[in-house]
Short mmCIF file of C-alpha atoms and ligand atoms in Angstrom, two decimals:
data_model
loop_
_atom_site.label_atom_id
_atom_site.label_comp_id
_atom_site.label_asym_id
_atom_site.label_seq_id
_atom_site.Cartn_x
_atom_site.Cartn_y
_atom_site.Cartn_z
CA MET A 1 8.31 18.37 -2.04
CA ASN A 2 8.76 22.03 -1.24
CA SER A 3 6.44 23.82 1.23
CA ARG A 4 4.48 25.37 -1.49
CA GLU A 5 3.56 22.08 -2.99
CA PHE A 6 3.21 20.62 0.50
CA ARG A 7 0.53 23.24 1.16
CA ARG A 8 -1.34 22.40 -2.17
CA ARG A 9 -1.20 18.84 -1.90
CA GLY A 10 -2.37 18.94 1.72
CA LYS A 11 -5.37 20.91 0.84
CA GLU A 12 -6.08 18.36 -2.02
CA MET A 13 -5.95 15.57 0.57
CA VAL A 14 -8.44 17.17 2.86
CA ASP A 15 -10.75 17.43 -0.23
CA PHE A 16 -10.06 13.77 -0.77
CA VAL A 17 -11.14 12.74 2.45
CA ALA A 18 -14.04 15.05 2.54
CA ASP A 19 -15.39 13.66 -0.79
CA TYR A 20 -14.80 10.21 0.56
CA LEU A 21 -16.90 10.86 3.61
CA GLU A 22 -19.55 12.74 1.77
CA GLY A 23 -19.96 9.70 -0.64
CA ILE A 24 -19.55 6.97 2.08
CA GLU A 25 -23.18 5.80 1.91
CA GLY A 26 -22.73 4.85 -1.68
CA ARG A 27 -19.98 2.58 -1.07
CA GLN A 28 -20.11 -1.06 -0.06
CA VAL A 29 -19.35 -2.03 3.54
CA TYR A 30 -17.15 -4.93 2.60
CA PRO A 31 -14.74 -5.16 -0.32
CA ASP A 32 -15.26 -7.60 -3.49
CA VAL A 33 -11.61 -8.28 -3.66
CA GLN A 34 -9.94 -11.82 -3.14
CA PRO A 35 -7.01 -12.39 -0.85
CA GLY A 36 -3.94 -11.69 -2.87
CA TYR A 37 -5.48 -9.10 -5.19
CA LEU A 38 -2.97 -6.30 -4.58
CA ARG A 39 0.44 -7.83 -5.42
CA PRO A 40 -0.15 -8.22 -9.15
CA LEU A 41 -1.27 -4.67 -9.28
CA VAL A 42 1.98 -2.96 -8.20
CA PRO A 43 5.58 -3.39 -9.40
CA THR A 44 7.77 -5.83 -7.76
CA SER A 45 10.26 -3.34 -6.47
CA ALA A 46 10.52 0.20 -5.62
CA PRO A 47 11.13 2.68 -8.54
CA GLU A 48 14.59 3.96 -9.09
CA GLU A 49 13.46 7.42 -10.10
CA PRO A 50 10.62 9.53 -8.46
CA ASP A 51 7.06 9.14 -9.45
CA THR A 52 4.72 12.03 -9.54
CA PHE A 53 2.30 12.76 -6.78
CA GLU A 54 -0.62 12.52 -9.30
CA ASP A 55 0.55 8.97 -10.30
CA ILE A 56 0.45 7.92 -6.60
CA ILE A 57 -2.88 9.50 -5.84
CA ASN A 58 -4.30 7.81 -8.98
CA ASP A 59 -2.99 4.61 -7.73
CA VAL A 60 -4.65 4.99 -4.35
CA GLU A 61 -8.03 5.23 -6.11
CA LYS A 62 -7.36 2.52 -8.47
CA ILE A 63 -5.50 -0.15 -6.04
CA ILE A 64 -6.22 0.93 -2.42
CA MET A 65 -9.71 2.00 -2.50
CA PRO A 66 -11.28 -1.26 -4.07
CA GLY A 67 -9.63 -3.18 -1.00
CA ALA A 68 -10.58 -0.51 1.50
CA ALA A 69 -8.73 -0.92 4.92
CA SER A 70 -8.83 -4.65 4.72
CA PRO A 71 -7.15 -6.46 2.89
CA ALA A 72 -5.50 -3.47 1.30
CA CYS A 73 -3.70 -2.43 4.48
CA THR A 74 -2.11 -5.90 4.97
CA GLU A 75 -1.39 -6.59 1.45
CA LEU A 76 0.37 -3.28 0.81
CA GLU A 77 2.35 -3.83 3.94
CA THR A 78 3.64 -7.18 2.76
CA VAL A 79 4.65 -5.81 -0.55
CA MET A 80 6.12 -2.50 0.78
CA MET A 81 8.32 -4.80 3.18
CA ASP A 82 9.45 -6.74 0.19
CA TRP A 83 10.33 -3.52 -1.57
CA LEU A 84 12.29 -2.41 1.33
CA GLY A 85 14.04 -5.75 1.87
CA LYS A 86 15.04 -5.67 -1.75
CA MET A 87 16.34 -2.21 -1.37
CA LEU A 88 18.63 -3.42 1.50
CA LYS A 89 19.50 -6.58 -0.50
CA LEU A 90 18.26 -8.74 2.46
CA PRO A 91 18.60 -12.37 1.59
CA GLU A 92 15.47 -14.00 -0.13
CA ALA A 93 14.72 -15.92 3.01
CA PHE A 94 13.60 -12.75 4.66
CA LEU A 95 10.98 -11.70 2.02
CA ALA A 96 7.52 -12.78 1.83
CA GLY A 97 7.30 -13.09 -1.97
CA GLU A 98 4.46 -15.17 -3.36
CA ALA A 99 5.03 -18.28 -1.01
CA GLY A 100 8.03 -17.41 1.05
CA GLU A 101 8.45 -18.64 4.70
CA GLY A 102 9.66 -15.31 5.81
CA GLY A 103 8.50 -11.74 5.69
CA GLY A 104 8.23 -8.32 6.87
CA VAL A 105 5.89 -6.51 9.46
CA ILE A 106 5.74 -2.84 10.45
CA GLN A 107 6.14 -2.46 14.15
CA GLY A 108 5.85 0.71 16.06
CA SER A 109 9.53 0.92 17.35
CA ALA A 110 12.65 -1.01 17.46
CA SER A 111 11.91 -1.68 21.25
CA GLU A 112 8.80 -3.69 20.17
CA ALA A 113 10.81 -5.49 17.57
CA THR A 114 13.37 -6.61 20.01
CA LEU A 115 10.74 -7.68 22.49
CA MET A 116 8.80 -9.62 19.81
CA ALA A 117 12.06 -11.45 18.83
CA LEU A 118 12.96 -12.04 22.34
CA LEU A 119 9.51 -13.46 23.24
CA ALA A 120 9.32 -15.72 20.06
CA ALA A 121 12.89 -17.08 20.82
CA ARG A 122 11.77 -17.74 24.29
CA THR A 123 8.58 -19.71 23.19
CA LYS A 124 10.63 -21.51 20.56
CA VAL A 125 13.35 -22.78 23.20
CA THR A 126 10.82 -23.57 25.76
CA ARG A 127 8.92 -25.71 23.27
CA ARG A 128 12.00 -27.41 22.05
CA LEU A 129 13.15 -28.28 25.53
CA GLN A 130 9.58 -29.44 26.60
CA ALA A 131 9.53 -31.66 23.69
CA ALA A 132 12.86 -33.39 24.52
CA SER A 133 11.83 -33.51 28.29
CA PRO A 134 8.01 -33.45 28.86
CA GLY A 135 8.28 -32.94 32.54
CA LEU A 136 9.99 -29.68 32.43
CA THR A 137 7.81 -26.88 33.45
CA GLN A 138 7.93 -23.31 31.66
CA GLY A 139 8.86 -21.83 35.04
CA ALA A 140 11.83 -24.20 35.40
CA ILE A 141 13.08 -23.35 31.91
CA MET A 142 12.34 -19.61 32.27
CA GLU A 143 14.69 -19.21 35.28
CA LYS A 144 17.52 -20.71 33.30
CA LEU A 145 17.24 -18.76 30.20
CA VAL A 146 19.92 -16.22 29.32
CA ALA A 147 20.11 -13.70 26.48
CA TYR A 148 23.15 -11.53 25.43
CA SER A 149 23.99 -8.27 23.74
CA SER A 150 27.06 -6.10 23.74
CA ASP A 151 27.71 -3.58 26.43
CA GLN A 152 26.88 -0.95 23.76
CA ALA A 153 23.50 -2.13 22.91
CA HIS A 154 20.52 0.19 23.48
CA SER A 155 18.72 0.27 26.75
CA SER A 156 15.67 -1.17 25.05
CA VAL A 157 17.41 -4.51 24.72
CA GLU A 158 17.77 -4.71 28.46
CA ARG A 159 14.18 -3.60 28.90
CA ALA A 160 13.06 -6.45 26.61
CA GLY A 161 14.90 -9.05 28.94
CA LEU A 162 13.20 -7.39 31.86
CA ILE A 163 9.62 -7.57 30.36
CA GLY A 164 10.32 -11.00 28.85
CA GLY A 165 11.55 -12.15 32.43
CA VAL A 166 14.94 -13.59 31.37
CA LYS A 167 18.38 -12.75 32.30
CA LEU A 168 20.06 -10.51 29.85
CA LYS A 169 23.99 -10.29 29.87
CA ALA A 170 26.23 -7.60 28.65
CA ILE A 171 29.25 -8.78 26.47
CA PRO A 172 32.13 -6.38 26.96
CA SER A 173 32.80 -4.92 23.49
CA ASP A 174 36.20 -4.52 21.90
CA GLY A 175 38.31 -1.47 21.13
CA LYS A 176 36.14 -0.37 18.44
CA PHE A 177 32.94 -0.82 20.55
CA ALA A 178 31.97 -4.01 18.86
CA MET A 179 30.78 -7.33 20.12
CA ARG A 180 33.06 -10.19 18.96
CA GLY A 181 32.37 -13.83 18.40
CA SER A 182 35.09 -14.99 20.91
CA ALA A 183 33.75 -12.82 23.84
CA LEU A 184 30.20 -14.16 23.15
CA GLN A 185 31.40 -17.70 23.04
CA GLU A 186 33.44 -17.33 26.31
CA ALA A 187 30.33 -16.05 28.04
CA LEU A 188 28.12 -18.52 27.06
CA GLU A 189 30.42 -21.41 27.80
CA ARG A 190 30.72 -20.11 31.36
CA ASP A 191 26.96 -19.88 31.67
CA LYS A 192 26.26 -23.36 30.17
CA ALA A 193 28.93 -24.68 32.66
CA GLU A 194 26.43 -23.19 35.36
CA GLY A 195 23.42 -24.87 33.94
CA LEU A 196 21.98 -21.83 32.17
CA ILE A 197 20.37 -22.01 28.80
CA PRO A 198 21.79 -19.40 26.23
CA PHE A 199 18.78 -18.69 23.73
CA PHE A 200 18.83 -15.31 22.37
CA VAL A 201 21.48 -12.82 21.16
CA VAL A 202 20.88 -9.10 20.00
CA ALA A 203 23.54 -7.82 17.71
CA THR A 204 23.55 -4.08 17.16
CA LEU A 205 24.54 -2.54 13.85
CA GLY A 206 25.08 1.20 14.55
CA THR A 207 24.90 1.47 18.24
CA THR A 208 23.27 4.56 19.88
CA SER A 209 26.42 5.84 21.71
CA CYS A 210 28.81 5.84 18.79
CA CYS A 211 27.37 4.13 15.87
CA SER A 212 29.68 1.02 16.08
CA PHE A 213 28.89 -2.42 14.50
CA ASP A 214 28.87 -5.68 16.17
CA ASN A 215 30.91 -8.38 14.19
CA LEU A 216 28.04 -10.19 12.53
CA LEU A 217 30.46 -12.43 10.68
CA GLU A 218 31.75 -13.90 13.86
CA VAL A 219 28.66 -13.59 16.17
CA GLY A 220 26.32 -15.19 13.55
CA PRO A 221 27.97 -18.57 13.25
CA VAL A 222 28.22 -18.62 17.04
CA CYS A 223 24.54 -18.12 17.37
CA ASN A 224 23.81 -20.75 14.63
CA LYS A 225 26.04 -23.37 16.24
CA GLU A 226 24.57 -23.01 19.62
CA ASP A 227 20.85 -22.91 18.37
CA MET A 228 20.31 -19.27 19.68
CA TRP A 229 17.95 -16.86 17.97
CA LEU A 230 19.92 -14.03 16.66
CA HIS A 231 18.20 -10.63 16.40
CA ILE A 232 19.73 -7.69 14.69
CA ASP A 233 18.97 -4.17 15.87
CA ALA A 234 20.02 -1.66 13.28
CA ALA A 235 17.45 0.96 14.41
CA TYR A 236 19.46 3.83 13.03
CA ALA A 237 21.99 2.46 10.85
CA GLY A 238 19.61 0.26 8.78
CA SER A 239 18.60 2.99 6.37
CA SER A 240 22.06 3.44 5.05
CA PHE A 241 22.17 -0.17 3.82
CA ILE A 242 20.17 0.90 0.76
CA CYS A 243 23.35 2.42 -0.62
CA PRO A 244 25.62 -0.28 -2.12
CA GLU A 245 28.77 1.20 -0.60
CA PHE A 246 27.31 0.78 2.87
CA ARG A 247 25.57 -2.69 2.28
CA HIS A 248 28.75 -4.40 3.39
CA LEU A 249 27.91 -3.23 7.01
CA LEU A 250 24.89 -5.67 6.91
CA ASN A 251 27.05 -8.72 5.92
CA GLY A 252 26.34 -11.63 8.00
CA VAL A 253 22.62 -10.83 8.26
CA GLU A 254 21.95 -14.33 6.58
CA PHE A 255 22.88 -15.78 10.07
CA ALA A 256 20.18 -13.94 11.67
CA ASP A 257 16.53 -15.03 12.64
CA SER A 258 15.13 -11.36 12.68
CA PHE A 259 16.21 -8.00 11.65
CA ASN A 260 15.02 -4.49 12.35
CA PHE A 261 15.63 -0.91 11.68
CA ASN A 262 13.49 2.37 11.81
CA PRO A 263 12.68 3.98 8.48
CA HIS A 264 11.11 6.64 10.72
CA LYS A 265 14.76 7.51 11.90
CA TRP A 266 16.58 8.11 8.69
CA LEU A 267 14.54 6.94 5.66
CA LEU A 268 12.08 10.03 5.54
CA VAL A 269 9.14 8.05 6.56
CA ASN A 270 7.13 9.85 9.40
CA PHE A 271 7.16 8.37 12.80
CA ASP A 272 6.07 5.63 13.59
CA CYS A 273 7.49 3.02 11.10
CA SER A 274 9.89 0.29 12.44
CA ALA A 275 10.53 -2.36 9.78
CA MET A 276 11.19 -5.94 11.12
CA TRP A 277 11.76 -9.24 9.13
CA VAL A 278 11.87 -12.73 10.20
CA LYS A 279 13.39 -15.68 8.37
CA ASN A 280 10.64 -18.03 9.48
CA ARG A 281 7.09 -16.52 10.22
CA THR A 282 5.82 -19.60 11.89
CA ASP A 283 8.34 -18.59 14.72
CA LEU A 284 6.39 -15.40 15.48
CA ILE A 285 2.90 -16.49 14.58
CA GLY A 286 3.32 -19.87 16.54
CA ALA A 287 4.41 -18.02 19.57
CA PHE A 288 1.45 -15.37 19.81
CA LYS A 289 -1.45 -16.90 17.99
CA LEU A 290 -5.04 -16.99 19.69
CA ASP A 291 -8.08 -16.97 17.61
CA PRO A 292 -11.24 -15.97 19.56
CA LEU A 293 -14.61 -16.18 17.64
CA TYR A 294 -14.85 -12.21 17.41
CA LEU A 295 -11.62 -12.11 15.52
CA LYS A 296 -12.20 -14.92 13.01
CA HIS A 297 -12.64 -14.48 9.42
CA SER A 298 -13.38 -16.56 6.43
CA HIS A 299 -9.84 -16.69 4.96
CA GLN A 300 -8.11 -17.53 8.09
CA ASP A 301 -6.90 -21.00 7.54
CA SER A 302 -6.72 -20.68 3.92
CA GLY A 303 -2.89 -19.88 4.01
CA LEU A 304 -3.67 -16.95 1.52
CA ILE A 305 -3.37 -14.16 3.74
CA THR A 306 -1.10 -12.66 6.27
CA ASP A 307 -2.71 -11.99 9.67
CA TYR A 308 -0.40 -9.38 11.16
CA ARG A 309 -2.12 -9.34 14.48
CA HIS A 310 -0.10 -12.52 15.23
CA TRP A 311 3.09 -10.76 14.44
CA GLN A 312 3.03 -7.92 17.00
CA LEU A 313 1.73 -6.98 20.42
CA PRO A 314 -1.43 -4.99 19.75
CA LEU A 315 -4.15 -6.50 17.64
CA GLY A 316 -5.38 -3.36 16.02
CA ARG A 317 -2.99 -1.78 13.38
CA ARG A 318 -2.70 1.43 11.34
CA PHE A 319 -2.31 1.70 7.75
CA ARG A 320 1.41 2.56 8.10
CA SER A 321 2.53 0.99 4.74
CA LEU A 322 0.94 4.01 2.74
CA LYS A 323 3.53 6.22 4.26
CA MET A 324 6.29 3.87 2.79
CA TRP A 325 4.43 3.65 -0.55
CA PHE A 326 4.39 7.40 -0.92
CA VAL A 327 7.95 8.03 0.40
CA PHE A 328 9.58 5.37 -1.91
CA ARG A 329 7.71 6.58 -4.90
CA MET A 330 8.13 10.34 -4.34
CA TYR A 331 11.86 10.03 -3.88
CA GLY A 332 12.73 6.96 -5.86
CA ILE A 333 15.41 4.71 -4.71
CA LYS A 334 18.07 7.08 -6.06
CA GLY A 335 16.63 10.12 -4.15
CA LEU A 336 16.66 8.11 -0.90
CA GLN A 337 20.29 7.06 -1.53
CA ALA A 338 21.19 10.56 -2.20
CA TYR A 339 19.58 11.78 1.01
CA ILE A 340 21.62 9.25 2.97
CA ARG A 341 24.88 10.09 1.24
CA LYS A 342 24.37 13.74 1.72
CA HIS A 343 24.00 13.23 5.60
CA ILE A 344 27.16 11.03 5.72
CA GLN A 345 29.13 13.49 3.59
CA LEU A 346 28.09 16.22 6.10
CA ALA A 347 29.26 14.13 9.12
CA HIS A 348 32.63 13.80 7.51
CA GLU A 349 32.77 17.59 6.76
CA PHE A 350 32.30 18.04 10.64
CA GLU A 351 34.90 15.36 11.23
CA HIS A 352 37.23 17.19 8.82
CA LEU A 353 36.69 20.49 10.80
CA LEU A 354 37.50 18.72 14.10
CA HIS A 355 40.64 17.16 12.78
CA GLN A 356 42.01 20.57 11.89
CA ASP A 357 41.65 21.81 15.53
CA PRO A 358 44.23 20.09 17.89
CA ARG A 359 42.13 21.01 20.87
CA PHE A 360 39.66 18.18 19.95
CA GLU A 361 39.72 14.40 19.67
CA ILE A 362 37.47 12.17 17.79
CA CYS A 363 36.36 9.21 19.91
CA ALA A 364 34.90 6.57 17.47
CA GLU A 365 35.09 5.94 13.84
CA VAL A 366 32.94 8.09 11.79
CA THR A 367 30.98 5.62 9.56
CA LEU A 368 27.50 7.15 9.00
CA GLY A 369 25.90 10.48 10.12
CA LEU A 370 27.35 10.54 13.79
CA VAL A 371 30.48 12.21 15.10
CA CYS A 372 31.56 11.48 18.62
CA PHE A 373 34.16 14.12 19.73
CA ARG A 374 35.54 15.87 22.82
CA LEU A 375 37.95 18.32 24.10
CA LYS A 376 41.27 16.67 25.07
CA GLY A 377 41.12 16.98 28.75
CA SER A 378 38.93 15.80 31.70
CA ASN A 379 35.26 14.73 31.52
CA LYS A 380 34.51 17.77 33.80
CA LEU A 381 35.94 19.96 31.10
CA ASN A 382 33.62 18.38 28.54
CA GLU A 383 30.57 18.40 30.71
CA ALA A 384 31.13 22.22 31.03
CA LEU A 385 31.54 22.53 27.30
CA LEU A 386 28.26 20.51 26.63
CA GLU A 387 26.53 22.64 29.30
CA ARG A 388 27.49 25.78 27.37
CA ILE A 389 26.35 24.37 24.03
CA ASN A 390 22.95 23.26 25.03
CA SER A 391 22.01 26.23 27.20
CA ALA A 392 22.96 28.53 24.14
CA LYS A 393 20.09 26.68 22.51
CA LYS A 394 21.41 27.17 19.14
CA ILE A 395 22.17 23.47 18.53
CA HIS A 396 21.40 20.62 20.71
CA LEU A 397 23.86 17.73 21.45
CA VAL A 398 23.15 14.65 23.40
CA PRO A 399 26.20 12.98 25.14
CA CYS A 400 27.44 9.44 26.02
CA HIS A 401 30.09 7.65 27.79
CA LEU A 402 32.70 5.81 25.83
CA LYS A 403 34.89 3.48 28.11
CA GLY A 404 34.67 5.91 30.85
CA LYS A 405 35.09 9.07 28.69
CA PHE A 406 32.32 11.82 28.64
CA VAL A 407 31.76 12.16 24.80
CA LEU A 408 29.76 14.68 22.70
CA ARG A 409 27.69 13.52 19.84
CA PHE A 410 27.18 15.64 16.80
CA ALA A 411 24.33 13.86 14.78
CA ILE A 412 23.25 15.06 11.32
CA CYS A 413 19.45 14.42 11.33
CA SER A 414 17.46 17.13 9.79
CA ARG A 415 15.78 16.57 6.36
CA THR A 416 16.99 20.04 5.33
CA VAL A 417 20.42 20.22 6.76
CA GLU A 418 23.27 21.81 4.43
CA SER A 419 26.78 22.28 4.66
CA THR A 420 26.27 25.91 5.94
CA HIS A 421 24.48 24.61 8.93
CA VAL A 422 27.41 22.13 9.72
CA ARG A 423 29.76 25.28 9.42
CA LEU A 424 27.62 27.39 11.70
CA ALA A 425 27.57 24.63 14.31
CA TRP A 426 31.20 24.01 14.15
CA ASP A 427 32.01 27.81 14.49
CA HIS A 428 29.54 27.97 17.50
CA ILE A 429 31.10 24.95 19.18
CA SER A 430 34.61 26.16 18.56
CA GLN A 431 33.70 29.71 19.93
CA LEU A 432 32.13 28.19 23.06
CA ALA A 433 35.27 25.87 23.45
CA SER A 434 37.51 29.03 23.36
CA ASP A 435 35.35 30.76 25.85
CA LEU A 436 35.45 27.92 28.05
CA LEU A 437 39.19 27.23 27.86
CA ARG A 438 39.84 30.93 28.62
CA ALA A 439 37.67 30.74 31.52
CA GLU A 440 39.46 27.75 32.91
CA LYS A 441 42.81 29.65 32.78
CA GLU A 442 41.50 32.70 34.58
N1 PLP B 501 18.31 0.53 19.18
C1 PLP B 501 19.16 1.46 18.84
C2 PLP B 501 20.46 1.03 18.23
C3 PLP B 501 18.62 2.87 18.86
O1 PLP B 501 19.63 3.72 18.51
C4 PLP B 501 17.43 3.05 19.39
C5 PLP B 501 16.85 4.59 19.69
O2 PLP B 501 17.52 5.53 19.38
C6 PLP B 501 16.44 2.06 19.76
C7 PLP B 501 17.07 0.82 19.53
C8 PLP B 501 15.15 2.43 20.32
O3 PLP B 501 14.33 2.73 19.28
P1 PLP B 501 12.78 2.93 19.41
O4 PLP B 501 12.52 4.35 19.94
O5 PLP B 501 12.19 2.71 17.94
O6 PLP B 501 12.30 1.84 20.34
#
């Protein structure tokens, strides 16, 4: 949608809301629809080609308004998470379908999803151990629990360990910044020998620093064999799995208990929208379910509805699936794939420019939209280059450390980015590098 149409549609939406508010006294306070009303009214998967804005707004009137905020909010979310799961070709076990045991929920952030998974895993292992040894206290179990992620995992994983009150250990990654099965196995054997209880692993697909991928096909079987919950954090990279040529990066997801990525990062859905799936919804619900009288409702034990308040930290929730519905339909799967492909192609364009300049080195494989690079030379030199780039305020780069090296990260992220922007950025970086190297010599 270009900005001219956006202005027009925005004004129409204001009218839509104002009309609704003006006519609100003529509406029922409680909907007539029955649980499950929405799924038969929408297609089973996202459209390949874009729908028109009129079609979508007409459907809001026809499908959403009769179900008001509830149950429409919940039911659209379940269906949208199935649409998105199908786009990624997630195994059936993660989809809710009509009677599945898995399903998806929209969390606010990847941090929340990791924390939810860790807390659910903690409850699951605690109950299992207490069932085997009824005398064991929760405190005695908690102090022995240990979770793992790679040394490249996002800080939110360590934070989940802190909040969850369990030890979290970093597994050294290999030369390609990936967690390997053997390194995980070694660490947990050592910990078991010391009487600790390994229970939870976070594998990252698309690490923050350099977009590396943990080896799921090795890590997954270790987790399954050792009865540890495997959570996959693909906060950024997950969006790319809608393209068949990048789907292989998700191979091994079948070993996981939960999987998460942020459509708000790279799938054109506005912040916040973090998609999380679990294979076994009772693992989540069982861990967090409390039913005070003021939250009871007539369908609650019927098994017909999903009560998302048991799947997340807050009880209240927003109608975030509307954003997904609009975006998936406005772009169509093909439009979303084209968007991802363009970003990746632009990252390779930048990589190509770097390759032609012998002053620079590329520090990690370029798989998606991130290029990690540096001037050949000291960390100090690269810190000075970053300082020049960021203080010029034409582009902004965020650095990282990779195995002791200070590295610059060029990330393609804007919705409107074009090849001309990449070339401008490269000319700018190259010029600032020349200035810096000249100044160093003087
Ligand atoms: N995991 C990874 C791999 C990330 O790159 C990020 C953020 O950049 C996060 C987790 C945290 O995401 P959020 O801000 O949604 O909690």
